[in-house]
Short mmCIF file of C-alpha atoms in Angstrom, two decimals:
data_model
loop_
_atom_site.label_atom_id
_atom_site.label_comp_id
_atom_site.label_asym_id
_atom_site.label_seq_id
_atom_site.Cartn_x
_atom_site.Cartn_y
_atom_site.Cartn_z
CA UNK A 1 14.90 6.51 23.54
CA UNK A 2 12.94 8.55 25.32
CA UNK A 3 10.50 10.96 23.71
CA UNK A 4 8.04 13.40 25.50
CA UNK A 5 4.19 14.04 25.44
CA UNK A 6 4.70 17.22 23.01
CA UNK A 7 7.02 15.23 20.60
CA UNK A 8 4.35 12.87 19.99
CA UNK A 9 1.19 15.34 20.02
CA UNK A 10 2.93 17.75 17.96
CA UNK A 11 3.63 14.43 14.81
CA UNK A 12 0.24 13.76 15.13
CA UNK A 13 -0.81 17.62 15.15
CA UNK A 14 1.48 17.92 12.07
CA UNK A 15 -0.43 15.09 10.16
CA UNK A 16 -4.10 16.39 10.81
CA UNK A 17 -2.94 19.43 9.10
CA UNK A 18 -1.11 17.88 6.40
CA UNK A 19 -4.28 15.70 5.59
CA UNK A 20 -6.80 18.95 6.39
CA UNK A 21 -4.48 20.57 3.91
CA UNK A 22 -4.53 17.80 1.47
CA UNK A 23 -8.31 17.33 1.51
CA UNK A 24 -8.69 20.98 1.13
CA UNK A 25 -6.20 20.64 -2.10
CA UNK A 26 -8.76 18.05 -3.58
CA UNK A 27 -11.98 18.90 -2.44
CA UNK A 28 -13.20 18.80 -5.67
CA UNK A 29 -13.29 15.21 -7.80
CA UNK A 30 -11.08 15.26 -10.86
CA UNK A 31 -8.46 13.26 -12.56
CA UNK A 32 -5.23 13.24 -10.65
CA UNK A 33 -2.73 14.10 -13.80
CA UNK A 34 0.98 13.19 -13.88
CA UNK A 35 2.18 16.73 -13.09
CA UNK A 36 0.09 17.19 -9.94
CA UNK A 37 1.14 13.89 -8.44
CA UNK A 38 5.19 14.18 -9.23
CA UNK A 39 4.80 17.61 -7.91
CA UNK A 40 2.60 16.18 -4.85
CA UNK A 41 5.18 12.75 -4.37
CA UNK A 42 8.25 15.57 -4.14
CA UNK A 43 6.58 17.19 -1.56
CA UNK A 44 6.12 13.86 0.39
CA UNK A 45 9.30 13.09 0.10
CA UNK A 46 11.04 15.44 0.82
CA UNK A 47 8.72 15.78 4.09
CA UNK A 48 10.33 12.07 5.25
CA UNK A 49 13.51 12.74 4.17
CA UNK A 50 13.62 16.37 6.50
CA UNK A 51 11.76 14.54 9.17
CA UNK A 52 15.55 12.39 9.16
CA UNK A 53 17.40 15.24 9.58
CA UNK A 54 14.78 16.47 12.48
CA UNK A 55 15.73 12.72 14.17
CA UNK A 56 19.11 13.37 13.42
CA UNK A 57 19.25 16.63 15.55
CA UNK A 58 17.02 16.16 18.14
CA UNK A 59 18.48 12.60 18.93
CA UNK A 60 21.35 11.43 17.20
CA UNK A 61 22.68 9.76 13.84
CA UNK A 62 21.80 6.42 15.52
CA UNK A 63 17.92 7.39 15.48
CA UNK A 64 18.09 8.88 12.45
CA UNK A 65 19.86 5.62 10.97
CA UNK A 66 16.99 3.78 12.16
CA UNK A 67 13.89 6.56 11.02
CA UNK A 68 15.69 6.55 7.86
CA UNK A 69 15.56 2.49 7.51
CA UNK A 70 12.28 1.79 8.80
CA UNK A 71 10.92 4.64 6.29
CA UNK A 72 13.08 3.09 3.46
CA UNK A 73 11.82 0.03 4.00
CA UNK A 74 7.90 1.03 4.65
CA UNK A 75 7.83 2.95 1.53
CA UNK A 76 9.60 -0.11 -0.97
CA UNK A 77 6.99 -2.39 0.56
CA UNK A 78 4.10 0.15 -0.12
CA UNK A 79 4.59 0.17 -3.67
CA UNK A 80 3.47 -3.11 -3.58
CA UNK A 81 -0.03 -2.24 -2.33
CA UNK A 82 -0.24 -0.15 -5.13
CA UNK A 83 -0.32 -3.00 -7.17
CA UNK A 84 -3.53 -4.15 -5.40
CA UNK A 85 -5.46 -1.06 -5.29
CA UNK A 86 -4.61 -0.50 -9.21
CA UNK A 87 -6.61 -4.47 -8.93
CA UNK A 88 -9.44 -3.30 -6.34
CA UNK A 89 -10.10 -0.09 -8.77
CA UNK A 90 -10.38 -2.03 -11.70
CA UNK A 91 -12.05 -4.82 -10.22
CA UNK A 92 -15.08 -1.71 -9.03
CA UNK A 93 -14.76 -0.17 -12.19
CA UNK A 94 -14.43 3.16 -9.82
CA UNK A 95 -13.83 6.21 -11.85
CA UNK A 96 -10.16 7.61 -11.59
CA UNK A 97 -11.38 11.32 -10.26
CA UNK A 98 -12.68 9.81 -6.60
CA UNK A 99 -9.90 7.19 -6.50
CA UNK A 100 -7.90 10.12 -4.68
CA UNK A 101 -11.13 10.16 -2.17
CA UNK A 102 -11.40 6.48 -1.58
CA UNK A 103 -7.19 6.37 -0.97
CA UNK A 104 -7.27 9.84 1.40
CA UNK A 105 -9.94 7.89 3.67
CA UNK A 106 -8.57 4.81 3.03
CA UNK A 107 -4.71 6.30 4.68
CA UNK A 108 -6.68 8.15 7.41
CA UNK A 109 -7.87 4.50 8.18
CA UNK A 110 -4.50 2.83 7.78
CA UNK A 111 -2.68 5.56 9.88
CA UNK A 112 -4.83 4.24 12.86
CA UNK A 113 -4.50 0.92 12.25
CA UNK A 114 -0.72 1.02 11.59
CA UNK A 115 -0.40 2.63 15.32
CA UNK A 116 -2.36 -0.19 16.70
CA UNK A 117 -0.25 -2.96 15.20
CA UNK A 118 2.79 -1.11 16.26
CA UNK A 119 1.79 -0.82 19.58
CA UNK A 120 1.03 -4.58 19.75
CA UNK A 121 3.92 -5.49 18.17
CA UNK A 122 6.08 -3.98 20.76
CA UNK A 123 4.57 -4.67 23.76
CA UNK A 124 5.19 -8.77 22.99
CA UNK A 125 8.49 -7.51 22.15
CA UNK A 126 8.71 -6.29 25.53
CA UNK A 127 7.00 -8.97 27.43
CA UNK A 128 7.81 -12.15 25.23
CA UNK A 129 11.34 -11.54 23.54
CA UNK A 130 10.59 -14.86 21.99
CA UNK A 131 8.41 -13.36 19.63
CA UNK A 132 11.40 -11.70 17.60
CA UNK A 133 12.09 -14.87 16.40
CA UNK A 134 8.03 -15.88 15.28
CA UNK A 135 8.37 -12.41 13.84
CA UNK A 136 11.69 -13.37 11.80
CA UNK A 137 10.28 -16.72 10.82
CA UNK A 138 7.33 -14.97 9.46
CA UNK A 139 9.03 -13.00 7.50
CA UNK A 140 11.35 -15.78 6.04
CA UNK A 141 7.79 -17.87 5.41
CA UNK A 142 6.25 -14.67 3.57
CA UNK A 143 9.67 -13.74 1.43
CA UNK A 144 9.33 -17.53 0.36
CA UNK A 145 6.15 -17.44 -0.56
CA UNK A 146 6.46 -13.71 -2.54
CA UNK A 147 9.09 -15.98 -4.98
CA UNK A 148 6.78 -18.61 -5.02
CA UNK A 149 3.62 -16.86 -6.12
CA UNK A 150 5.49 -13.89 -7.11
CA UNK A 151 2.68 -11.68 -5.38
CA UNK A 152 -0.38 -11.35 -3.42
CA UNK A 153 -3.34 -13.46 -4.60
CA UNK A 154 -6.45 -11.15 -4.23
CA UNK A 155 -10.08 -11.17 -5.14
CA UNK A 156 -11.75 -7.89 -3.90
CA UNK A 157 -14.95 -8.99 -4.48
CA UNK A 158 -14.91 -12.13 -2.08
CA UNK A 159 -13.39 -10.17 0.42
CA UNK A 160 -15.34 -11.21 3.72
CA UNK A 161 -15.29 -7.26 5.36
CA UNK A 162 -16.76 -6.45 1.28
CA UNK A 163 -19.41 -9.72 1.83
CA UNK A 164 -20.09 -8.35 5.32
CA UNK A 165 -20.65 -5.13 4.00
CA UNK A 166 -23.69 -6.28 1.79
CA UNK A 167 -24.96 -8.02 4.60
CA UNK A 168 -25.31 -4.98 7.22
CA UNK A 169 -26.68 -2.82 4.55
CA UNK A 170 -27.72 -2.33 0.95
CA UNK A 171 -25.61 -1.05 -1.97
CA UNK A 172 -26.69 1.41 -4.39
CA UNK A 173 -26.02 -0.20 -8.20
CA UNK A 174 -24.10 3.21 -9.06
CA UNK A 175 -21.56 5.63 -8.02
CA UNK A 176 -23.16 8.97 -6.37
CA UNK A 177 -20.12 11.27 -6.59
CA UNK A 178 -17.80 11.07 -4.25
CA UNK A 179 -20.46 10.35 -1.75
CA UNK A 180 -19.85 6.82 0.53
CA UNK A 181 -23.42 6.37 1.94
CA UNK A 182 -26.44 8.04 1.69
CA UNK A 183 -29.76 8.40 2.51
CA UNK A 184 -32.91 6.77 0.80
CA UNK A 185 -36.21 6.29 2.17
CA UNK A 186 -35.31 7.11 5.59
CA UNK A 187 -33.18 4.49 5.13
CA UNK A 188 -29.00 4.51 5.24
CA UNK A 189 -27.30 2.91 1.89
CA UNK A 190 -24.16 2.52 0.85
CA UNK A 191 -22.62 3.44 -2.09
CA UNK A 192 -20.00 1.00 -4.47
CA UNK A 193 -17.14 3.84 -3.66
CA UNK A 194 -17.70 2.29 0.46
CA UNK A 195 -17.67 -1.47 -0.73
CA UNK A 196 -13.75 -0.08 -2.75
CA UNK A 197 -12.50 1.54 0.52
CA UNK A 198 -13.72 -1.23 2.90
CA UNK A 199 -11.77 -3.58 0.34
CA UNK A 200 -8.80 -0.81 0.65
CA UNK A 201 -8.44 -1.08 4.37
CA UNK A 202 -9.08 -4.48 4.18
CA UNK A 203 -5.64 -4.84 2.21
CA UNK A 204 -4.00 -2.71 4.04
CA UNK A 205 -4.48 -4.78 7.54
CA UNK A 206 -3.12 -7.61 5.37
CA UNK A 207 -0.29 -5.33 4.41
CA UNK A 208 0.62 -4.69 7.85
CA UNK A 209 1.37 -8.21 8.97
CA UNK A 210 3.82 -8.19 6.69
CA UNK A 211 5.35 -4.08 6.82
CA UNK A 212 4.94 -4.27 10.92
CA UNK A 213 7.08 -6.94 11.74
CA UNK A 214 9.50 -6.10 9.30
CA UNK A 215 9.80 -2.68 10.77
CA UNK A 216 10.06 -3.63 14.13
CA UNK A 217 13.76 -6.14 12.43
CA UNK A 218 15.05 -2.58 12.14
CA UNK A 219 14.14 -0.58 14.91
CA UNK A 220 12.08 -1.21 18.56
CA UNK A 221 11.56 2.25 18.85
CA UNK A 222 7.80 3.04 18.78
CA UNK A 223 8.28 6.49 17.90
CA UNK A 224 10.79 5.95 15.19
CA UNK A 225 8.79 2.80 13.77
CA UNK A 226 5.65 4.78 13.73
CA UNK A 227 6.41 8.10 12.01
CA UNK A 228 8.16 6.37 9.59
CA UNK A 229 5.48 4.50 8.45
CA UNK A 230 3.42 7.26 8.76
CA UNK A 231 5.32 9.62 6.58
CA UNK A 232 5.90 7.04 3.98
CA UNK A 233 2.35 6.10 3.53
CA UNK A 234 0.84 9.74 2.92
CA UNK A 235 2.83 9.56 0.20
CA UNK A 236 0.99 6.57 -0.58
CA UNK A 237 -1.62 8.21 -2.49
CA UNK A 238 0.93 10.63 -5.13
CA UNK A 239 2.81 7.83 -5.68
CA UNK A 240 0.14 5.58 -6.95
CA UNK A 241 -1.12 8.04 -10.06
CA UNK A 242 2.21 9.05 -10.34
CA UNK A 243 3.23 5.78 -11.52
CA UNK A 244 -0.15 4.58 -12.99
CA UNK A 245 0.66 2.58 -16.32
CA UNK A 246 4.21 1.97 -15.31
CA UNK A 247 3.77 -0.73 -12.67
CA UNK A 248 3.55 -3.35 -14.77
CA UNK A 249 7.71 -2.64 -15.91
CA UNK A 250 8.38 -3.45 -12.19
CA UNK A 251 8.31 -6.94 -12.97
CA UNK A 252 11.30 -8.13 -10.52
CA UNK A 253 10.11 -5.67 -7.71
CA UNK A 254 9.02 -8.44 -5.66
CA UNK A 255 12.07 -10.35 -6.01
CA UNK A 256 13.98 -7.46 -4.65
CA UNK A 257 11.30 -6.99 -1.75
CA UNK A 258 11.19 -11.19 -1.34
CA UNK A 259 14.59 -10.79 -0.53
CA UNK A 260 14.59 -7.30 1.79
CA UNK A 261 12.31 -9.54 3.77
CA UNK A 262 14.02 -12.55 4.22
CA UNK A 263 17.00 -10.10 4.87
CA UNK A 264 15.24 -8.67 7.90
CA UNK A 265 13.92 -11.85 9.17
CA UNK A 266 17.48 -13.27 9.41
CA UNK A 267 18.44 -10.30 10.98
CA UNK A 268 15.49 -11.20 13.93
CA UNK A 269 16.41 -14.89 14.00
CA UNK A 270 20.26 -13.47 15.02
CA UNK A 271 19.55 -10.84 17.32
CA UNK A 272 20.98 -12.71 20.02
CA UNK A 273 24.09 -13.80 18.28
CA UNK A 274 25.19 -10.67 16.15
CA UNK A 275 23.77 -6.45 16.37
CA UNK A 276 24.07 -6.14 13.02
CA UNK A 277 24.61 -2.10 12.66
CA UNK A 278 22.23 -0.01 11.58
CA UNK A 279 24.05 1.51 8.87
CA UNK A 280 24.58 -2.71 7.15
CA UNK A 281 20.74 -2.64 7.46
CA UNK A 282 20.05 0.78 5.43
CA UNK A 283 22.63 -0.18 2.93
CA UNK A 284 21.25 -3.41 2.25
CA UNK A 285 17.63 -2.46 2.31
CA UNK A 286 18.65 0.69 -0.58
CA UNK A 287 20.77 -1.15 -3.08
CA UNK A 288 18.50 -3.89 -3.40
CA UNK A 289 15.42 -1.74 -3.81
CA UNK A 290 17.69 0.04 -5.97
CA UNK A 291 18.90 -3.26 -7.59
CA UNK A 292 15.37 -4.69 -8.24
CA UNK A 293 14.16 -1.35 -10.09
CA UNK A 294 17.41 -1.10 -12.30
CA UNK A 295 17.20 -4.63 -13.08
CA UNK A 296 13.66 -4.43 -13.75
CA UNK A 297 13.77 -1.26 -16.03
CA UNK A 298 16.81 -2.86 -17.73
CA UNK A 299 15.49 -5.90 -18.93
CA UNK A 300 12.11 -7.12 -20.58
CA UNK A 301 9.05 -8.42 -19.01
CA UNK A 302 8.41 -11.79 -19.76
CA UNK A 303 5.86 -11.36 -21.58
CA UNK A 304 7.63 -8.62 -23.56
CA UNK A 305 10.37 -11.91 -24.53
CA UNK A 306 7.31 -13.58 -26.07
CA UNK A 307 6.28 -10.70 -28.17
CA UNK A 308 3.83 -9.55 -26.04
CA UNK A 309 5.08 -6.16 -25.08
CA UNK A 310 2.50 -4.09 -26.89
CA UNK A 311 -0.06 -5.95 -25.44
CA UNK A 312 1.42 -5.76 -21.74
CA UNK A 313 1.80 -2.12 -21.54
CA UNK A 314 -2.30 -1.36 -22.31
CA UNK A 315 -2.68 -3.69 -20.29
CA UNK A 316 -1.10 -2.35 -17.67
CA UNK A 317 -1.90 1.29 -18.21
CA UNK A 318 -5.70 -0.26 -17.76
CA UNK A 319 -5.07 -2.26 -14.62
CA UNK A 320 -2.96 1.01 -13.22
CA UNK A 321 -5.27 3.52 -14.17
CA UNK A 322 -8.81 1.65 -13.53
CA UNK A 323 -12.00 3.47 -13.58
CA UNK A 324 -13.76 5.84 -16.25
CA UNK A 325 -12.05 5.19 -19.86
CA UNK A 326 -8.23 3.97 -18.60
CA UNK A 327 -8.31 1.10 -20.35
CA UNK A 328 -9.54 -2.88 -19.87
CA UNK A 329 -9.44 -4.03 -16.23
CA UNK A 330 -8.54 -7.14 -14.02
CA UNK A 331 -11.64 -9.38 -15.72
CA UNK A 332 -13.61 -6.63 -15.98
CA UNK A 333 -14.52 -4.28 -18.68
CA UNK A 334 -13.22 -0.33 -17.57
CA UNK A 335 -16.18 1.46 -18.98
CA UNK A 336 -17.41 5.01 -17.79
CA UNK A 337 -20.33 3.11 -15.89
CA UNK A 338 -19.82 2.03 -12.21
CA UNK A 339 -19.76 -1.20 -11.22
CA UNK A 340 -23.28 -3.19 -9.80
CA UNK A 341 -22.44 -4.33 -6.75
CA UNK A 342 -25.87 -4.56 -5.29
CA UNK A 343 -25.64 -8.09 -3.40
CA UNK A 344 -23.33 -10.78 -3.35
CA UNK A 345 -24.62 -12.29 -5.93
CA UNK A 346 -24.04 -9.85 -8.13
CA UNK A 347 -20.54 -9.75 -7.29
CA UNK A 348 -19.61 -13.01 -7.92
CA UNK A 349 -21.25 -12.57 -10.96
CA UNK A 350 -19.06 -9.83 -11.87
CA UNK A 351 -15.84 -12.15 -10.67
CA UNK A 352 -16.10 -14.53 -12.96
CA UNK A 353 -13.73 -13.41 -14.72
CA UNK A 354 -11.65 -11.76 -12.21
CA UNK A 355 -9.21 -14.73 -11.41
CA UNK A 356 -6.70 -14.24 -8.25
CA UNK A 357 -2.98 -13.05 -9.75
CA UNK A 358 -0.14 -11.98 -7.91
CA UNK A 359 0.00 -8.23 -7.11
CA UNK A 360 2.63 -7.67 -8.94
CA UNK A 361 1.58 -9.23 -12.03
CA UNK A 362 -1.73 -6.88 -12.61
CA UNK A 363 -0.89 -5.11 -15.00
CA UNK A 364 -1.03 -8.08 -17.08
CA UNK A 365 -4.02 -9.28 -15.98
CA UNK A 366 -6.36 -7.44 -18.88
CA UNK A 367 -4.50 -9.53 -21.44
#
């Protein structure tokens, strides 16, 4: 597939002024309310879904297949990070109207970081077509372990980019606004809402190993792989207060995604014996997504069979919508005050009582 200079500079022209025009929107710190982001996660969505049909007639149903796919499958695995920054924002006690700040910065920073680890992924592609198969087997490892652990163990506070942090400079004990660092006695410090995106991005790289390779099972095409994940990832942000204090009823979400994976690392491990068609790959990938939400809204959550359903929706709808008033976090009380987080010690003061759960499982982690 071929695709020229202007194809390329015009995507990325397109998503400077999607995310000039979405700063502009929220320039100004409040509480993202349901309305706003449905309204917001339409328009997203309907951006990736016309961006198909854009594929589709510039070159081919076969591209388009792919786009479609890759985006499919980028956007089911996202909704898992959103399980992990519903932990970080608890775990910082950040208050919910600059958790839209911390996530715009914090997808500016993925969007670059996604490119790179496409670009890396396909060049060993290229040069070492072993490395499908290390790719597939990773992806069969990481599916088994997602069953195992049902999740991603996480501790935001021990994160070693968040320990690093502290070390290269100090941290104010309280949220500024929306302001990352400032300036005090000639002096740069940072503020707690830098130590929550640096533990954002720092997910997100760990994210990647896992949404990269899996992208590249469907389609080699750096262009396809790349605005795919690109599109499905500004919607990132919508989606996440959009379904703050529900994520907790996605309780067999990362069964369906456990098995996606594993689907798409067999697919690698057989590329030499079978092509399986594009159109096999987008119909598995959508009726198990599919599947794994129907299932999931159809039955209880475990803790709902032991009587605990009461319990496990505030507790979710605290985890989900952490910061000022939502509700009791991940081991640590959501008041309206910021979280200290002047020096390491402090933090793992403040983690005592943050254990490491499974992504999935945080909105039960305030019980």
């Amino acid at each position: 597939m071929h695709v020229p200079v202007w194809a390329w500079a015009a995507f990325v022209g397109g998503l400077l002024l999607l995310l000039a025009i979405d700063l502009l929107a929220h320039r100004k710190a409040h509480v993202i309310g349901f309305r706003e982001a449905a309204w917001w996660s339409v328009g997203w969505v309907s951006l990736g879904i016309t961006f198909a049909f854009v594929i589709w007639a510039w070159q081919g149903p076969g591209a388009a297949g792919e786009y479609t796919a890759a985006y499919l499958l980028e956007k089911s695995l996202s909704v898992d990070n959103l399980f992990v920054f519903a932990l970080i924002f608890s775990y910082f006690k950040v208050p919910r109207e600059y958790q839209h700040r911390v996530l715009f910065y914090g997808v500016l920073g993925a969007l670059v970081l996604r490119f790179i680890f496409i670009a890396a992924g396909i060049t060993l592609l290229e040069h070492f077509s072993f490395v499908i198969y290390i790719f597939g087997a990773f992806l069969l490892f990481t599916a088994f372990k997602m069953v195992r652990d049902d999740g991603v163990d996480m501790d935001p506070g021990q994160s070693r980019a968040v320990k690093l942090l502290r070390k290269v400079m100090p941290v104010t004990d309280s949220y500024e606004g929306q302001h990352f660092v400032l300036r005090r006695a000639g002096k740069l410090v940072a503020t707690p809402l830098l130590a929550v995106l640096v533990a954002i991005e720092t997910a997100d790289v760990l994210f990647a190993f896992d949404s990269v390779p899996a992208a590249l099972g469907v389609t080699n095409e750096t262009f396809l792989v790349y605005t795919a994940n690109a599109l499905a990832i500004l919607g990132l942000r919508s989606l996440f207060f959009l379904l703050s204090g529900l994520m907790e009823k996605f309780h067999h979400l990362a069964t369906g995604l456990a098995v996606i994976l594993a689907f798409i690392g067999v697919k690698m491990l057989l590329t030499d014996v079978w092509h399986m068609p594009i159109w096999l790959s987008l119909t598995v990938i959508a009726v198990v997504l599919a599947g794994s939400i129907t299932w999931s809204l159809a039955t209880a959550p475990p803790s709902d069979a032991d009587g605990d359903g009461a319990d496990g929706g505030a507790a979710g709808a605290g985890a989900a919508g952490a910061g000022a008033g939502a509700g009791a976090g991940a081991g640590v009380a959501a008041g309206s005050g910021p979280a200290a987080v002047t020096s390491p010690d402090a933090a793992d003061s403040a983690s005592d009582g943050l254990s490491k759960r499974p992504a999935s499982q945080v909105g039960e982690q305030a019980r």
